[in-house]
Amino acid sequence: VAGDIEINADGGCINFKDASLALAAIVNTSCVGELRIHEAANFVGFKTPALTGDTTYTLPAAYAACNGMALTSTTGGVMSWAAAGGSKIDIIGTAVASCSGSLEITGLSSTYDTYFISWSDLVPVTDADNLYFRVGDSSGVDSGGCDYEFVMQRLVSSATTYAASASTGASSIRIGSGTGNAAGEGISGYAYLARPGDGTTFPMIQGQSTAESGTPELAANPFYGARKAVITLDRVNIYFSGGDVKTGRFTVWGLKHA
């Protein structure tokens, strides 16, 4: 039909139309070709990048076999459908302190068998304070007076010897000591909780904290701890024993096996 194809020789553009309705176009913009497919007043465009040679992509011959598949390519541009890769680590939650009594993350479950836990830039309201860790279930955080056991070493930059803190019956697990709150001081660290929410063993944690203490000096705290009974674990919690958490962040990730 006359007028359904418009060619602009000067601009290098070709428009395909049905009367006044635009269907598609091949457009030249500053010597860069673009294919446009219209839907009403809008379009989807495919534009060529800067090239040093010819590039051809060969599309798959059929639809993907199932939902969620990804389009992959060989080095020759032959494309096919493949199972989409995924992250092997998922964030469970994060909490930011603002003069908080404690920081707590919920949502742990049987989906993951191992959790990676991080606390960063934590600053206590009270100088030279100690950091503690607890777990809990749907009823809340467990703070029973004898429910935990732990051992924590304390190494400091001012000495070549070390001290230790340990308990077979505590209300929480000690994971940091002597954290200062002057400018530049605080504590950061990480731990692994190697048990799913519905596991059959005691929830056990191991990790390390590094702090600038109120002395001031650098303090390193490797630690190991456990709750002394099985629990349907769905949350973890950290707090300073002497006062609030002034600032900092607490984050938990779930690690996948496959």
Short mmCIF file of C-alpha atoms in Angstrom, two decimals:
data_model
loop_
_atom_site.label_atom_id
_atom_site.label_comp_id
_atom_site.label_asym_id
_atom_site.label_seq_id
_atom_site.Cartn_x
_atom_site.Cartn_y
_atom_site.Cartn_z
CA VAL A 1 0.00 0.00 0.00
CA ALA A 2 1.36 3.39 -0.93
CA GLY A 3 2.82 5.20 2.05
CA ASP A 4 3.22 2.07 4.23
CA ILE A 5 7.01 2.14 3.70
CA GLU A 6 8.83 5.45 4.11
CA ILE A 7 12.46 5.81 3.10
CA ASN A 8 14.46 8.83 4.17
CA ALA A 9 17.49 8.69 1.96
CA ASP A 10 19.23 11.65 3.62
CA GLY A 11 18.84 10.32 7.16
CA GLY A 12 19.20 6.65 6.29
CA CYS A 13 15.89 5.70 7.99
CA ILE A 14 13.23 3.22 6.88
CA ASN A 15 9.78 3.26 8.51
CA PHE A 16 7.24 0.44 8.20
CA LYS A 17 3.65 1.59 8.81
CA ASP A 18 0.02 0.62 8.51
CA ALA A 19 -1.50 3.89 7.43
CA SER A 20 -0.57 6.22 10.28
CA LEU A 21 0.31 3.39 12.74
CA ALA A 22 4.06 2.79 13.12
CA LEU A 23 5.03 -0.92 13.09
CA ALA A 24 8.82 -0.99 12.87
CA ALA A 25 11.76 1.09 11.77
CA ILE A 26 15.44 0.90 10.92
CA VAL A 27 16.96 4.09 12.22
CA ASN A 28 20.32 5.75 11.71
CA THR A 29 21.51 7.81 14.68
CA SER A 30 24.98 9.33 14.21
CA CYS A 31 25.95 6.44 11.94
CA VAL A 32 24.74 3.84 14.49
CA GLY A 33 22.00 1.52 13.27
CA GLU A 34 18.98 0.75 15.45
CA LEU A 35 16.06 -1.63 14.91
CA ARG A 36 12.80 -0.45 16.47
CA ILE A 37 9.66 -2.57 16.92
CA HIS A 38 6.62 -0.50 17.81
CA GLU A 39 3.70 -1.17 20.12
CA ALA A 40 1.27 1.74 19.82
CA ALA A 41 3.20 4.93 20.58
CA ASN A 42 6.18 3.13 22.18
CA PHE A 43 8.86 0.82 20.83
CA VAL A 44 11.57 -1.66 21.80
CA GLY A 45 14.91 -0.82 20.26
CA PHE A 46 18.06 -2.83 19.51
CA LYS A 47 21.13 -0.69 18.87
CA THR A 48 24.56 -1.83 17.66
CA PRO A 49 27.59 -1.07 19.87
CA ALA A 50 30.93 0.21 18.60
CA LEU A 51 32.32 -2.62 16.47
CA THR A 52 35.73 -3.52 15.04
CA GLY A 53 34.27 -6.27 12.83
CA ASP A 54 31.04 -7.97 11.84
CA THR A 55 29.06 -9.74 14.59
CA THR A 56 26.21 -12.19 14.03
CA TYR A 57 24.05 -13.84 16.69
CA THR A 58 22.19 -17.07 15.91
CA LEU A 59 19.01 -17.40 17.97
CA PRO A 60 17.70 -20.70 19.42
CA ALA A 61 15.32 -22.67 17.19
CA ALA A 62 12.67 -23.14 19.90
CA TYR A 63 11.34 -21.75 23.17
CA ALA A 64 13.03 -22.53 26.46
CA ALA A 65 12.13 -25.95 27.88
CA CYS A 66 10.96 -24.46 31.20
CA ASN A 67 10.44 -21.16 32.93
CA GLY A 68 13.46 -19.36 34.35
CA MET A 69 16.03 -20.53 31.79
CA ALA A 70 18.67 -18.08 30.56
CA LEU A 71 19.91 -17.29 27.08
CA THR A 72 23.60 -18.22 26.78
CA SER A 73 26.07 -17.95 23.91
CA THR A 74 29.15 -19.60 22.47
CA THR A 75 32.14 -17.47 21.50
CA GLY A 76 30.80 -17.67 17.93
CA GLY A 77 27.49 -16.08 18.87
CA VAL A 78 25.40 -19.27 18.71
CA MET A 79 22.77 -18.81 21.40
CA SER A 80 20.87 -21.47 23.34
CA TRP A 81 18.77 -21.92 26.46
CA ALA A 82 20.39 -23.13 29.68
CA ALA A 83 19.50 -23.40 33.34
CA ALA A 84 20.06 -20.03 34.96
CA GLY A 85 22.88 -19.88 37.43
CA GLY A 86 22.13 -18.43 40.83
CA SER A 87 23.85 -16.98 43.81
CA LYS A 88 25.13 -19.56 46.27
CA ILE A 89 24.66 -17.10 49.10
CA ASP A 90 21.46 -15.27 50.01
CA ILE A 91 21.09 -12.42 52.44
CA ILE A 92 18.73 -13.30 55.29
CA GLY A 93 18.63 -9.88 56.91
CA THR A 94 20.57 -6.88 58.15
CA ALA A 95 20.11 -4.54 61.11
CA VAL A 96 21.60 -1.08 61.66
CA ALA A 97 22.20 0.15 65.20
CA SER A 98 21.07 3.50 66.53
CA CYS A 99 21.57 3.35 70.30
CA SER A 100 19.92 -0.09 70.15
CA GLY A 101 19.64 -2.45 73.09
CA SER A 102 20.57 -5.31 70.75
CA LEU A 103 20.64 -6.22 67.06
CA GLU A 104 18.53 -9.15 65.92
CA ILE A 105 18.01 -11.00 62.62
CA THR A 106 15.07 -13.38 62.11
CA GLY A 107 14.22 -15.63 59.17
CA LEU A 108 16.74 -18.44 59.69
CA SER A 109 15.22 -21.78 58.70
CA SER A 110 15.88 -25.27 57.36
CA THR A 111 16.52 -23.83 53.88
CA TYR A 112 20.22 -23.39 54.66
CA ASP A 113 22.53 -25.68 56.63
CA THR A 114 25.15 -22.97 57.26
CA TYR A 115 24.91 -19.25 57.97
CA PHE A 116 27.60 -16.59 57.63
CA ILE A 117 27.24 -13.79 60.18
CA SER A 118 28.99 -10.42 60.16
CA TRP A 119 29.07 -7.40 62.47
CA SER A 120 30.86 -4.26 61.32
CA ASP A 121 31.70 -0.88 62.82
CA LEU A 122 29.92 -1.65 66.08
CA VAL A 123 30.47 1.05 68.68
CA PRO A 124 29.22 0.65 72.27
CA VAL A 125 27.64 3.42 74.31
CA THR A 126 29.72 2.21 77.27
CA ASP A 127 33.51 2.28 76.91
CA ALA A 128 35.53 -0.97 77.10
CA ASP A 129 32.38 -3.09 76.69
CA ASN A 130 32.03 -6.80 75.87
CA LEU A 131 30.04 -8.20 72.93
CA TYR A 132 27.75 -11.27 73.25
CA PHE A 133 25.79 -13.58 70.93
CA ARG A 134 22.51 -15.47 71.44
CA VAL A 135 20.10 -17.56 69.39
CA GLY A 136 16.34 -17.99 69.59
CA ASP A 137 13.18 -19.49 68.15
CA SER A 138 9.71 -18.21 67.33
CA SER A 139 9.09 -17.44 71.00
CA GLY A 140 12.04 -15.01 71.12
CA VAL A 141 15.73 -14.84 72.01
CA ASP A 142 16.97 -17.43 74.51
CA SER A 143 18.72 -15.76 77.45
CA GLY A 144 18.47 -18.58 79.99
CA GLY A 145 21.06 -18.27 82.73
CA CYS A 146 22.90 -21.54 81.97
CA ASP A 147 21.87 -22.27 78.38
CA TYR A 148 25.21 -21.53 76.64
CA GLU A 149 28.84 -22.59 76.78
CA PHE A 150 31.82 -20.90 75.16
CA VAL A 151 35.54 -20.28 75.11
CA MET A 152 37.06 -17.02 73.83
CA GLN A 153 40.71 -16.03 73.60
CA ARG A 154 41.90 -12.46 73.99
CA LEU A 155 45.12 -11.40 72.27
CA VAL A 156 46.25 -7.78 72.47
CA SER A 157 48.82 -5.77 70.58
CA SER A 158 50.63 -4.75 73.77
CA ALA A 159 51.57 -8.30 74.82
CA THR A 160 52.73 -11.63 73.38
CA THR A 161 50.69 -13.67 75.86
CA TYR A 162 46.93 -14.12 75.83
CA ALA A 163 44.05 -14.50 78.21
CA ALA A 164 40.92 -16.58 77.89
CA SER A 165 37.30 -16.36 78.95
CA ALA A 166 35.23 -19.54 79.21
CA SER A 167 31.99 -20.85 80.67
CA THR A 168 30.00 -24.10 80.72
CA GLY A 169 26.83 -22.34 81.84
CA ALA A 170 26.20 -18.78 80.64
CA SER A 171 23.26 -16.72 79.43
CA SER A 172 25.03 -15.94 76.11
CA ILE A 173 28.23 -16.53 74.14
CA ARG A 174 31.04 -13.99 74.51
CA ILE A 175 32.38 -12.96 71.09
CA GLY A 176 34.30 -9.73 71.82
CA SER A 177 35.93 -7.90 74.70
CA GLY A 178 37.04 -4.46 75.81
CA THR A 179 35.53 -2.56 72.89
CA GLY A 180 36.26 1.16 73.02
CA ASN A 181 33.93 3.98 72.01
CA ALA A 182 36.34 6.85 71.39
CA ALA A 183 36.82 8.20 67.87
CA GLY A 184 38.00 5.40 65.58
CA GLU A 185 37.38 2.65 68.14
CA GLY A 186 34.84 -0.17 67.84
CA ILE A 187 34.56 -3.84 66.91
CA SER A 188 34.00 -5.88 63.74
CA GLY A 189 33.96 -9.60 63.14
CA TYR A 190 32.40 -12.67 61.56
CA ALA A 191 31.18 -16.14 62.47
CA TYR A 192 29.77 -19.33 60.97
CA LEU A 193 26.65 -20.93 62.43
CA ALA A 194 26.91 -24.42 60.98
CA ARG A 195 23.44 -25.82 61.61
CA PRO A 196 20.03 -25.54 59.91
CA GLY A 197 17.05 -24.16 61.76
CA ASP A 198 15.62 -27.64 62.28
CA GLY A 199 18.95 -29.39 62.92
CA THR A 200 19.37 -32.19 65.45
CA THR A 201 22.63 -30.95 67.01
CA PHE A 202 23.21 -28.07 69.39
CA PRO A 203 23.55 -24.72 67.55
CA MET A 204 27.33 -24.16 67.40
CA ILE A 205 29.16 -21.01 66.34
CA GLN A 206 32.80 -20.20 65.65
CA GLY A 207 34.42 -16.98 64.52
CA GLN A 208 36.57 -14.00 65.33
CA SER A 209 36.25 -10.38 66.39
CA THR A 210 38.79 -7.58 66.09
CA ALA A 211 38.41 -4.52 68.29
CA GLU A 212 40.11 -1.30 69.19
CA SER A 213 39.71 -1.30 72.92
CA GLY A 214 39.34 1.48 75.47
CA THR A 215 42.96 1.15 76.60
CA PRO A 216 43.54 1.84 73.64
CA GLU A 217 45.04 -1.26 72.00
CA LEU A 218 44.12 -3.77 69.34
CA ALA A 219 42.33 -6.86 70.67
CA ALA A 220 41.76 -10.07 68.70
CA ASN A 221 39.12 -12.52 69.94
CA PRO A 222 38.82 -16.00 68.37
CA PHE A 223 35.80 -17.74 69.90
CA TYR A 224 33.74 -20.94 69.92
CA GLY A 225 30.35 -21.46 71.50
CA ALA A 226 27.12 -23.42 71.57
CA ARG A 227 23.63 -23.45 72.99
CA LYS A 228 23.50 -26.55 75.16
CA ALA A 229 20.20 -27.88 73.83
CA VAL A 230 18.50 -28.37 70.48
CA ILE A 231 16.26 -25.51 69.35
CA THR A 232 14.15 -24.80 66.25
CA LEU A 233 16.38 -21.87 65.49
CA ASP A 234 14.97 -18.90 63.57
CA ARG A 235 16.93 -15.89 64.90
CA VAL A 236 20.30 -14.63 66.13
CA ASN A 237 21.07 -11.66 68.37
CA ILE A 238 24.07 -9.64 69.51
CA TYR A 239 24.39 -7.08 72.28
CA PHE A 240 26.90 -5.29 74.52
CA SER A 241 26.74 -6.32 78.16
CA GLY A 242 27.22 -2.81 79.58
CA GLY A 243 24.84 -0.73 77.46
CA ASP A 244 23.37 -0.03 74.03
CA VAL A 245 24.91 -0.51 70.59
CA LYS A 246 25.50 3.06 69.51
CA THR A 247 26.21 2.48 65.82
CA GLY A 248 27.12 -0.34 63.43
CA ARG A 249 25.58 -3.11 61.32
CA PHE A 250 24.72 -6.78 61.86
CA THR A 251 24.07 -9.04 58.83
CA VAL A 252 23.28 -12.71 58.21
CA TRP A 253 23.60 -14.69 54.94
CA GLY A 254 22.46 -18.23 54.19
CA LEU A 255 24.92 -20.49 52.33
CA LYS A 256 23.66 -23.00 49.77
CA HIS A 257 25.19 -26.43 49.19
CA ALA A 258 24.26 -26.44 45.50
#
